[in-house]
């Protein structure tokens, strides 16, 4: 069976999924491997969504799901994706990460896999990119999405050795588990040389004289006290007085913040396009975040990171000294800022060597040939 006649469905719906699936999609496109894209409609704003599709030159989604207000996103998305998959009959259905889109895509695919495909396995093989991440906090919806998706995937693509070990130790999946690295390595390596050199002028910044702040997780922003504590701590840290604080605000966070909380050295922005954001990461001194993806990029770019959460599903970054977990503790946030400002640190990227997308493509080829 030739790999070129099989069909693959990519499902995405949020900023990080678009960014991290982009190198696999581009590789399939350049090799002439058949695929189509389903956009779940989870992120709708232009600057959380289409801006990335345009900038990363991803082909337009063939299916773009629309949602009425007051309907359950997951329920509706499962139904719609199921309908599309029956129509298209893909061999592989690829989801990435831990969002509600991933859960909906995985469930829709699994229903069909169980129903129609038990014998031949030619259709609806679920592929989970970024499998095996665990925060071990089941109060996080993302953790539940990861566990369910890993449980029902036929191919689990772990980004690190720890992620692979997590799956093996849980003994939950009958699927094939492979440690291939994280596709963000391919993205960062590809674009870091082609970036906007004018970015510092644009925002009136100097290299290494600013820090980047991003906050968007439900557990951070849904509790105003936590959000305020983080911002006030940064605002009042004496060692940051001569630094600008660049804060591109996620739509979920925007409505929770009052403008008067910020001091003059904060630069408040709308969510940035990928090339601008990556350019800023490369030039900043330090990153403070609750984002999963930003913890990885900081680590790959050798920028110290402070994660204002109680746990992280990226423990590799902590172990190598690239990242410190502070929770919502002002003292810890301050001591971590002071620690990272003092001394430059070095570590080895734990997310694999460049060529992750190629390794993924080759694993799928091998799997396909064994069907
Ligand atoms: N990002 C971006 N512009 C921004 C903030 C983040 O392009 O203004 C990118 C960032 O480089 C990373 C991804 O968005 O690749 C992270 O997405 P997010 O923090 O929304 O989700 P998470 O990774 O926590 O799931």
mmCIF file of N, CA and C in Angstrom, residues 69-190:
data_model
loop_
_atom_site.group_PDB
_atom_site.id
_atom_site.type_symbol
_atom_site.label_atom_id
_atom_site.label_comp_id
_atom_site.label_asym_id
_atom_site.label_seq_id
_atom_site.Cartn_x
_atom_site.Cartn_y
_atom_site.Cartn_z
ATOM 1 N N UNK A 69 -24.437 29.999 20.278
ATOM 2 C CA UNK A 69 -24.259 30.248 21.723
ATOM 3 C C UNK A 69 -25.099 29.241 22.496
ATOM 4 N N UNK A 70 -24.658 28.958 23.714
ATOM 5 C CA UNK A 70 -25.405 28.087 24.639
ATOM 6 C C UNK A 70 -25.528 26.630 24.212
ATOM 7 N N UNK A 71 -24.710 26.190 23.252
ATOM 8 C CA UNK A 71 -24.697 24.746 23.004
ATOM 9 C C UNK A 71 -23.370 24.230 23.558
ATOM 10 N N UNK A 72 -23.363 22.979 23.995
ATOM 11 C CA UNK A 72 -22.134 22.423 24.561
ATOM 12 C C UNK A 72 -21.099 22.258 23.451
ATOM 13 N N UNK A 73 -19.936 22.895 23.628
ATOM 14 C CA UNK A 73 -18.915 22.863 22.577
ATOM 15 C C UNK A 73 -18.482 21.427 22.271
ATOM 16 N N UNK A 74 -18.211 20.674 23.326
ATOM 17 C CA UNK A 74 -17.660 19.332 23.107
ATOM 18 C C UNK A 74 -18.694 18.435 22.414
ATOM 19 N N UNK A 75 -19.924 18.483 22.928
ATOM 20 C CA UNK A 75 -20.977 17.618 22.367
ATOM 21 C C UNK A 75 -21.199 17.921 20.880
ATOM 22 N N UNK A 76 -21.309 19.203 20.594
ATOM 23 C CA UNK A 76 -21.577 19.633 19.214
ATOM 24 C C UNK A 76 -20.380 19.286 18.305
ATOM 25 N N UNK A 77 -19.176 19.470 18.831
ATOM 26 C CA UNK A 77 -17.980 19.232 18.011
ATOM 27 C C UNK A 77 -17.801 17.739 17.722
ATOM 28 N N UNK A 78 -18.084 16.904 18.716
ATOM 29 C CA UNK A 78 -17.992 15.450 18.488
ATOM 30 C C UNK A 78 -18.926 15.073 17.335
ATOM 31 N N UNK A 79 -20.136 15.581 17.407
ATOM 32 C CA UNK A 79 -21.144 15.234 16.402
ATOM 33 C C UNK A 79 -20.700 15.680 15.001
ATOM 34 N N UNK A 80 -20.246 16.926 14.918
ATOM 35 C CA UNK A 80 -19.858 17.463 13.604
ATOM 36 C C UNK A 80 -18.626 16.725 13.056
ATOM 37 N N UNK A 81 -17.656 16.494 13.929
ATOM 38 C CA UNK A 81 -16.428 15.835 13.445
ATOM 39 C C UNK A 81 -16.737 14.401 13.000
ATOM 40 N N UNK A 82 -17.610 13.757 13.745
ATOM 41 C CA UNK A 82 -17.985 12.378 13.377
ATOM 42 C C UNK A 82 -18.562 12.343 11.960
ATOM 43 N N UNK A 83 -19.437 13.308 11.717
ATOM 44 C CA UNK A 83 -20.074 13.382 10.390
ATOM 45 C C UNK A 83 -19.014 13.559 9.290
ATOM 46 N N UNK A 84 -18.065 14.438 9.534
ATOM 47 C CA UNK A 84 -17.018 14.702 8.528
ATOM 48 C C UNK A 84 -16.151 13.461 8.326
ATOM 49 N N UNK A 85 -15.801 12.806 9.434
ATOM 50 C CA UNK A 85 -14.901 11.645 9.322
ATOM 51 C C UNK A 85 -15.574 10.498 8.561
ATOM 52 N N UNK A 86 -16.873 10.331 8.763
ATOM 53 C CA UNK A 86 -17.594 9.271 8.026
ATOM 54 C C UNK A 86 -17.528 9.565 6.527
ATOM 55 N N UNK A 87 -17.668 10.838 6.202
ATOM 56 C CA UNK A 87 -17.655 11.267 4.802
ATOM 57 C C UNK A 87 -16.268 11.074 4.178
ATOM 58 N N UNK A 88 -15.234 11.404 4.919
ATOM 59 C CA UNK A 88 -13.878 11.450 4.361
ATOM 60 C C UNK A 88 -13.104 10.136 4.512
ATOM 61 N N UNK A 89 -13.468 9.355 5.519
ATOM 62 C CA UNK A 89 -12.774 8.095 5.813
ATOM 63 C C UNK A 89 -11.243 8.217 5.846
ATOM 64 N N UNK A 90 -10.688 9.023 6.709
ATOM 65 C CA UNK A 90 -9.221 9.115 6.775
ATOM 66 C C UNK A 90 -8.610 7.899 7.464
ATOM 67 N N UNK A 91 -7.377 7.598 7.096
ATOM 68 C CA UNK A 91 -6.646 6.526 7.795
ATOM 69 C C UNK A 91 -6.200 7.028 9.162
ATOM 70 N N UNK A 92 -5.643 8.259 9.170
ATOM 71 C CA UNK A 92 -5.162 8.834 10.432
ATOM 72 C C UNK A 92 -5.946 10.097 10.773
ATOM 73 N N UNK A 93 -6.221 10.256 12.054
ATOM 74 C CA UNK A 93 -6.815 11.495 12.554
ATOM 75 C C UNK A 93 -5.839 12.042 13.586
ATOM 76 N N UNK A 94 -5.280 13.220 13.280
ATOM 77 C CA UNK A 94 -4.213 13.746 14.140
ATOM 78 C C UNK A 94 -4.731 14.892 15.005
ATOM 79 N N UNK A 95 -4.557 14.744 16.319
ATOM 80 C CA UNK A 95 -4.878 15.838 17.252
ATOM 81 C C UNK A 95 -3.616 16.169 18.032
ATOM 82 N N UNK A 96 -3.569 17.376 18.589
ATOM 83 C CA UNK A 96 -2.346 17.830 19.258
ATOM 84 C C UNK A 96 -2.683 18.474 20.606
ATOM 85 N N UNK A 97 -2.113 17.966 21.689
ATOM 86 C CA UNK A 97 -2.214 18.671 22.965
ATOM 87 C C UNK A 97 -3.358 18.233 23.852
ATOM 88 N N UNK A 98 -4.039 19.210 24.456
ATOM 89 C CA UNK A 98 -4.943 18.890 25.566
ATOM 90 C C UNK A 98 -6.202 19.749 25.617
ATOM 91 N N UNK A 99 -6.577 20.331 24.486
ATOM 92 C CA UNK A 99 -7.721 21.252 24.510
ATOM 93 C C UNK A 99 -9.053 20.487 24.386
ATOM 94 N N UNK A 100 -10.162 21.213 24.492
ATOM 95 C CA UNK A 100 -11.473 20.586 24.285
ATOM 96 C C UNK A 100 -11.623 20.108 22.837
ATOM 97 N N UNK A 101 -10.947 20.779 21.920
ATOM 98 C CA UNK A 101 -10.948 20.336 20.518
ATOM 99 C C UNK A 101 -10.315 18.951 20.400
ATOM 100 N N UNK A 102 -9.213 18.750 21.123
ATOM 101 C CA UNK A 102 -8.522 17.451 21.102
ATOM 102 C C UNK A 102 -9.462 16.371 21.625
ATOM 103 N N UNK A 103 -10.113 16.648 22.744
ATOM 104 C CA UNK A 103 -11.013 15.660 23.337
ATOM 105 C C UNK A 103 -12.146 15.320 22.363
ATOM 106 N N UNK A 104 -12.754 16.355 21.790
ATOM 107 C CA UNK A 104 -13.885 16.132 20.881
ATOM 108 C C UNK A 104 -13.434 15.330 19.652
ATOM 109 N N UNK A 105 -12.287 15.700 19.090
ATOM 110 C CA UNK A 105 -11.768 14.994 17.907
ATOM 111 C C UNK A 105 -11.458 13.549 18.245
ATOM 112 N N UNK A 106 -10.862 13.344 19.405
ATOM 113 C CA UNK A 106 -10.466 11.995 19.810
ATOM 114 C C UNK A 106 -11.689 11.111 20.031
ATOM 115 N N UNK A 107 -12.693 11.663 20.702
ATOM 116 C CA UNK A 107 -13.893 10.871 20.987
ATOM 117 C C UNK A 107 -14.617 10.526 19.683
ATOM 118 N N UNK A 108 -14.769 11.518 18.809
ATOM 119 C CA UNK A 108 -15.457 11.277 17.529
ATOM 120 C C UNK A 108 -14.746 10.171 16.757
ATOM 121 N N UNK A 109 -13.428 10.254 16.713
ATOM 122 C CA UNK A 109 -12.631 9.289 15.964
ATOM 123 C C UNK A 109 -12.754 7.898 16.582
ATOM 124 N N UNK A 110 -12.707 7.849 17.917
ATOM 125 C CA UNK A 110 -12.753 6.549 18.587
ATOM 126 C C UNK A 110 -14.102 5.852 18.399
ATOM 127 N N UNK A 111 -15.182 6.638 18.395
ATOM 128 C CA UNK A 111 -16.501 6.019 18.191
ATOM 129 C C UNK A 111 -16.494 5.270 16.854
ATOM 130 N N UNK A 112 -15.928 5.924 15.828
ATOM 131 C CA UNK A 112 -15.918 5.312 14.499
ATOM 132 C C UNK A 112 -14.928 4.144 14.432
ATOM 133 N N UNK A 113 -13.805 4.306 15.099
ATOM 134 C CA UNK A 113 -12.789 3.233 15.111
ATOM 135 C C UNK A 113 -13.387 1.962 15.712
ATOM 136 N N UNK A 114 -14.094 2.152 16.835
ATOM 137 C CA UNK A 114 -14.693 0.997 17.513
ATOM 138 C C UNK A 114 -15.783 0.361 16.651
ATOM 139 N N UNK A 115 -16.553 1.216 16.004
ATOM 140 C CA UNK A 115 -17.745 0.758 15.310
ATOM 141 C C UNK A 115 -17.439 0.037 14.003
ATOM 142 N N UNK A 116 -16.586 0.665 13.211
ATOM 143 C CA UNK A 116 -16.472 0.207 11.826
ATOM 144 C C UNK A 116 -15.185 -0.522 11.524
ATOM 145 N N UNK A 117 -14.277 -0.484 12.446
ATOM 146 C CA UNK A 117 -12.925 -0.698 11.993
ATOM 147 C C UNK A 117 -12.157 -1.768 12.729
ATOM 148 N N UNK A 118 -12.884 -2.504 13.574
ATOM 149 C CA UNK A 118 -12.162 -3.409 14.451
ATOM 150 C C UNK A 118 -11.271 -4.401 13.737
ATOM 151 N N UNK A 119 -11.705 -4.825 12.577
ATOM 152 C CA UNK A 119 -10.923 -5.872 11.922
ATOM 153 C C UNK A 119 -9.773 -5.314 11.095
ATOM 154 N N UNK A 120 -10.131 -4.392 10.178
ATOM 155 C CA UNK A 120 -9.100 -3.979 9.212
ATOM 156 C C UNK A 120 -8.196 -2.857 9.688
ATOM 157 N N UNK A 121 -8.688 -2.012 10.573
ATOM 158 C CA UNK A 121 -7.898 -0.913 11.134
ATOM 159 C C UNK A 121 -7.356 0.051 10.074
ATOM 160 N N UNK A 122 -8.027 0.065 8.926
ATOM 161 C CA UNK A 122 -7.529 0.909 7.843
ATOM 162 C C UNK A 122 -7.963 2.360 8.006
ATOM 163 N N UNK A 123 -9.007 2.562 8.780
ATOM 164 C CA UNK A 123 -9.547 3.911 8.941
ATOM 165 C C UNK A 123 -9.549 4.340 10.400
ATOM 166 N N UNK A 124 -9.582 5.646 10.585
ATOM 167 C CA UNK A 124 -9.818 6.264 11.903
ATOM 168 C C UNK A 124 -8.786 5.902 12.965
ATOM 169 N N UNK A 125 -7.537 5.797 12.584
ATOM 170 C CA UNK A 125 -6.493 5.585 13.599
ATOM 171 C C UNK A 125 -6.162 6.937 14.226
ATOM 172 N N UNK A 126 -6.354 7.011 15.527
ATOM 173 C CA UNK A 126 -6.150 8.288 16.227
ATOM 174 C C UNK A 126 -4.676 8.456 16.600
ATOM 175 N N UNK A 127 -4.135 9.622 16.236
ATOM 176 C CA UNK A 127 -2.730 9.927 16.517
ATOM 177 C C UNK A 127 -2.701 11.115 17.477
ATOM 178 N N UNK A 128 -2.110 10.910 18.639
ATOM 179 C CA UNK A 128 -2.032 12.023 19.606
ATOM 180 C C UNK A 128 -0.615 12.589 19.631
ATOM 181 N N UNK A 129 -0.498 13.801 19.127
ATOM 182 C CA UNK A 129 0.788 14.509 19.165
ATOM 183 C C UNK A 129 0.874 15.205 20.523
ATOM 184 N N UNK A 130 2.012 15.031 21.186
ATOM 185 C CA UNK A 130 2.224 15.544 22.551
ATOM 186 C C UNK A 130 1.484 14.674 23.564
ATOM 187 N N UNK A 131 1.623 13.363 23.386
ATOM 188 C CA UNK A 131 0.995 12.413 24.314
ATOM 189 C C UNK A 131 1.835 12.302 25.582
ATOM 190 N N UNK A 132 1.191 11.882 26.655
ATOM 191 C CA UNK A 132 1.921 11.523 27.882
ATOM 192 C C UNK A 132 2.258 12.659 28.826
ATOM 193 N N UNK A 133 1.840 13.888 28.495
ATOM 194 C CA UNK A 133 2.104 14.983 29.432
ATOM 195 C C UNK A 133 1.168 14.818 30.628
ATOM 196 N N UNK A 134 1.676 15.007 31.822
ATOM 197 C CA UNK A 134 0.838 14.884 33.011
ATOM 198 C C UNK A 134 1.200 15.952 34.033
ATOM 199 N N UNK A 135 0.174 16.646 34.520
ATOM 200 C CA UNK A 135 0.393 17.573 35.643
ATOM 201 C C UNK A 135 0.066 16.846 36.946
ATOM 202 N N UNK A 136 -0.589 15.689 36.832
ATOM 203 C CA UNK A 136 -1.082 14.909 37.973
ATOM 204 C C UNK A 136 -2.081 15.702 38.813
ATOM 205 N N UNK A 137 -2.775 16.614 38.141
ATOM 206 C CA UNK A 137 -3.792 17.416 38.801
ATOM 207 C C UNK A 137 -5.097 17.233 38.028
ATOM 208 N N UNK A 138 -5.940 16.348 38.538
ATOM 209 C CA UNK A 138 -7.157 16.022 37.781
ATOM 210 C C UNK A 138 -8.229 17.098 37.902
ATOM 211 N N UNK A 139 -7.929 18.153 38.643
ATOM 212 C CA UNK A 139 -8.880 19.275 38.669
ATOM 213 C C UNK A 139 -8.748 20.116 37.390
ATOM 214 N N UNK A 140 -7.618 19.928 36.685
ATOM 215 C CA UNK A 140 -7.433 20.682 35.438
ATOM 216 C C UNK A 140 -8.155 19.983 34.295
ATOM 217 N N UNK A 141 -9.047 20.682 33.577
ATOM 218 C CA UNK A 141 -9.723 20.031 32.454
ATOM 219 C C UNK A 141 -8.727 19.496 31.422
ATOM 220 N N UNK A 142 -7.595 20.210 31.268
ATOM 221 C CA UNK A 142 -6.588 19.778 30.278
ATOM 222 C C UNK A 142 -6.038 18.388 30.622
ATOM 223 N N UNK A 143 -5.902 18.110 31.934
ATOM 224 C CA UNK A 143 -5.349 16.817 32.355
ATOM 225 C C UNK A 143 -6.321 15.678 31.981
ATOM 226 N N UNK A 144 -7.592 15.933 32.173
ATOM 227 C CA UNK A 144 -8.601 14.919 31.832
ATOM 228 C C UNK A 144 -8.587 14.698 30.311
ATOM 229 N N UNK A 145 -8.497 15.783 29.557
ATOM 230 C CA UNK A 145 -8.462 15.654 28.093
ATOM 231 C C UNK A 145 -7.272 14.815 27.640
ATOM 232 N N UNK A 146 -6.118 15.051 28.287
ATOM 233 C CA UNK A 146 -4.907 14.286 27.914
ATOM 234 C C UNK A 146 -5.084 12.798 28.215
ATOM 235 N N UNK A 147 -5.577 12.515 29.410
ATOM 236 C CA UNK A 147 -5.675 11.107 29.826
ATOM 237 C C UNK A 147 -6.642 10.353 28.920
ATOM 238 N N UNK A 148 -7.793 10.962 28.649
ATOM 239 C CA UNK A 148 -8.781 10.273 27.796
ATOM 240 C C UNK A 148 -8.194 10.059 26.402
ATOM 241 N N UNK A 149 -7.571 11.099 25.859
ATOM 242 C CA UNK A 149 -7.037 10.992 24.490
ATOM 243 C C UNK A 149 -5.941 9.927 24.423
ATOM 244 N N UNK A 150 -5.060 9.913 25.410
ATOM 245 C CA UNK A 150 -4.005 8.889 25.420
ATOM 246 C C UNK A 150 -4.597 7.487 25.522
ATOM 247 N N UNK A 151 -5.683 7.384 26.280
ATOM 248 C CA UNK A 151 -6.339 6.088 26.461
ATOM 249 C C UNK A 151 -6.837 5.482 25.167
ATOM 250 N N UNK A 152 -7.277 6.334 24.235
ATOM 251 C CA UNK A 152 -7.971 5.807 23.060
ATOM 252 C C UNK A 152 -7.194 6.015 21.758
ATOM 253 N N UNK A 153 -5.928 6.447 21.868
ATOM 254 C CA UNK A 153 -5.141 6.667 20.644
ATOM 255 C C UNK A 153 -4.482 5.376 20.170
ATOM 256 N N UNK A 154 -4.357 5.264 18.855
ATOM 257 C CA UNK A 154 -3.624 4.124 18.296
ATOM 258 C C UNK A 154 -2.132 4.441 18.235
ATOM 259 N N UNK A 155 -1.787 5.720 18.038
ATOM 260 C CA UNK A 155 -0.376 6.115 18.026
ATOM 261 C C UNK A 155 -0.208 7.273 18.997
ATOM 262 N N UNK A 156 0.699 7.101 19.962
ATOM 263 C CA UNK A 156 0.922 8.141 20.970
ATOM 264 C C UNK A 156 2.324 8.701 20.776
ATOM 265 N N UNK A 157 2.402 9.957 20.370
ATOM 266 C CA UNK A 157 3.693 10.566 20.061
ATOM 267 C C UNK A 157 4.144 11.419 21.246
ATOM 268 N N UNK A 158 5.001 10.818 22.052
ATOM 269 C CA UNK A 158 5.467 11.510 23.261
ATOM 270 C C UNK A 158 6.586 12.478 22.886
ATOM 271 N N UNK A 159 6.577 13.686 23.476
ATOM 272 C CA UNK A 159 7.617 14.655 23.129
ATOM 273 C C UNK A 159 8.923 14.458 23.897
ATOM 274 N N UNK A 160 8.857 13.745 25.021
ATOM 275 C CA UNK A 160 10.072 13.551 25.835
ATOM 276 C C UNK A 160 10.056 12.135 26.439
ATOM 277 N N UNK A 161 11.186 11.788 27.022
ATOM 278 C CA UNK A 161 11.287 10.463 27.666
ATOM 279 C C UNK A 161 10.346 10.377 28.866
ATOM 280 N N UNK A 162 10.217 11.489 29.595
ATOM 281 C CA UNK A 162 9.336 11.471 30.781
ATOM 282 C C UNK A 162 7.887 11.232 30.346
ATOM 283 N N UNK A 163 7.472 11.885 29.257
ATOM 284 C CA UNK A 163 6.100 11.725 28.773
ATOM 285 C C UNK A 163 5.853 10.266 28.372
ATOM 286 N N UNK A 164 6.845 9.662 27.726
ATOM 287 C CA UNK A 164 6.701 8.263 27.305
ATOM 288 C C UNK A 164 6.567 7.362 28.539
ATOM 289 N N UNK A 165 7.402 7.659 29.527
ATOM 290 C CA UNK A 165 7.377 6.868 30.761
ATOM 291 C C UNK A 165 6.020 7.010 31.473
ATOM 292 N N UNK A 166 5.473 8.212 31.467
ATOM 293 C CA UNK A 166 4.151 8.420 32.100
ATOM 294 C C UNK A 166 3.117 7.464 31.522
ATOM 295 N N UNK A 167 3.117 7.350 30.188
ATOM 296 C CA UNK A 167 2.114 6.495 29.541
ATOM 297 C C UNK A 167 2.389 5.035 29.895
ATOM 298 N N UNK A 168 3.658 4.668 29.824
ATOM 299 C CA UNK A 168 3.992 3.264 30.087
ATOM 300 C C UNK A 168 3.643 2.875 31.519
ATOM 301 N N UNK A 169 3.886 3.801 32.441
ATOM 302 C CA UNK A 169 3.606 3.476 33.847
ATOM 303 C C UNK A 169 2.106 3.390 34.139
ATOM 304 N N UNK A 170 1.326 4.186 33.429
ATOM 305 C CA UNK A 170 -0.126 4.145 33.658
ATOM 306 C C UNK A 170 -0.745 2.875 33.092
ATOM 307 N N UNK A 171 -0.078 2.284 32.117
ATOM 308 C CA UNK A 171 -0.579 1.066 31.436
ATOM 309 C C UNK A 171 -2.030 1.270 30.963
ATOM 310 N N UNK A 172 -2.311 2.445 30.426
ATOM 311 C CA UNK A 172 -3.696 2.740 30.046
ATOM 312 C C UNK A 172 -3.953 2.538 28.572
ATOM 313 N N UNK A 173 -2.898 2.573 27.780
ATOM 314 C CA UNK A 173 -3.152 2.627 26.349
ATOM 315 C C UNK A 173 -2.713 1.345 25.657
ATOM 316 N N UNK A 174 -3.532 0.945 24.682
ATOM 317 C CA UNK A 174 -3.159 -0.211 23.867
ATOM 318 C C UNK A 174 -2.369 0.255 22.648
ATOM 319 N N UNK A 175 -2.268 1.553 22.476
ATOM 320 C CA UNK A 175 -1.630 2.121 21.288
ATOM 321 C C UNK A 175 -0.116 2.004 21.298
ATOM 322 N N UNK A 176 0.472 2.404 20.175
ATOM 323 C CA UNK A 176 1.928 2.374 20.029
ATOM 324 C C UNK A 176 2.495 3.688 20.571
ATOM 325 N N UNK A 177 3.444 3.586 21.496
ATOM 326 C CA UNK A 177 4.000 4.797 22.108
ATOM 327 C C UNK A 177 5.404 5.057 21.561
ATOM 328 N N UNK A 178 5.615 6.273 21.037
ATOM 329 C CA UNK A 178 6.929 6.610 20.469
ATOM 330 C C UNK A 178 7.422 7.932 21.029
ATOM 331 N N UNK A 179 8.719 7.995 21.326
ATOM 332 C CA UNK A 179 9.305 9.251 21.800
ATOM 333 C C UNK A 179 9.943 9.938 20.589
ATOM 334 N N UNK A 180 9.256 10.968 20.069
ATOM 335 C CA UNK A 180 9.721 11.575 18.808
ATOM 336 C C UNK A 180 10.262 12.989 18.984
ATOM 337 N N UNK A 181 10.028 13.591 20.157
ATOM 338 C CA UNK A 181 10.380 15.001 20.365
ATOM 339 C C UNK A 181 9.147 15.874 20.188
ATOM 340 N N UNK A 182 9.345 17.164 20.420
ATOM 341 C CA UNK A 182 8.229 18.115 20.372
ATOM 342 C C UNK A 182 8.306 18.930 19.078
ATOM 343 N N UNK A 183 7.193 18.990 18.358
ATOM 344 C CA UNK A 183 7.201 19.679 17.060
ATOM 345 C C UNK A 183 7.565 21.170 17.187
ATOM 346 N N UNK A 184 7.451 21.721 18.402
ATOM 347 C CA UNK A 184 7.783 23.147 18.562
ATOM 348 C C UNK A 184 9.285 23.372 18.281
ATOM 349 N N UNK A 185 10.090 22.325 18.451
ATOM 350 C CA UNK A 185 11.518 22.443 18.136
ATOM 351 C C UNK A 185 11.678 22.775 16.646
ATOM 352 N N UNK A 186 10.911 22.086 15.799
ATOM 353 C CA UNK A 186 10.976 22.348 14.349
ATOM 354 C C UNK A 186 10.515 23.770 14.033
ATOM 355 N N UNK A 187 9.455 24.201 14.722
ATOM 356 C CA UNK A 187 8.906 25.536 14.460
ATOM 357 C C UNK A 187 9.938 26.606 14.831
ATOM 358 N N UNK A 188 10.464 26.492 16.045
ATOM 359 C CA UNK A 188 11.414 27.516 16.522
ATOM 360 C C UNK A 188 12.668 27.523 15.644
ATOM 361 N N UNK A 189 13.201 26.345 15.329
ATOM 362 C CA UNK A 189 14.426 26.276 14.525
ATOM 363 C C UNK A 189 14.203 26.860 13.134
ATOM 364 N N UNK A 190 13.007 26.608 12.576
ATOM 365 C CA UNK A 190 12.747 27.083 11.216
ATOM 366 C C UNK A 190 12.639 28.611 11.165
#
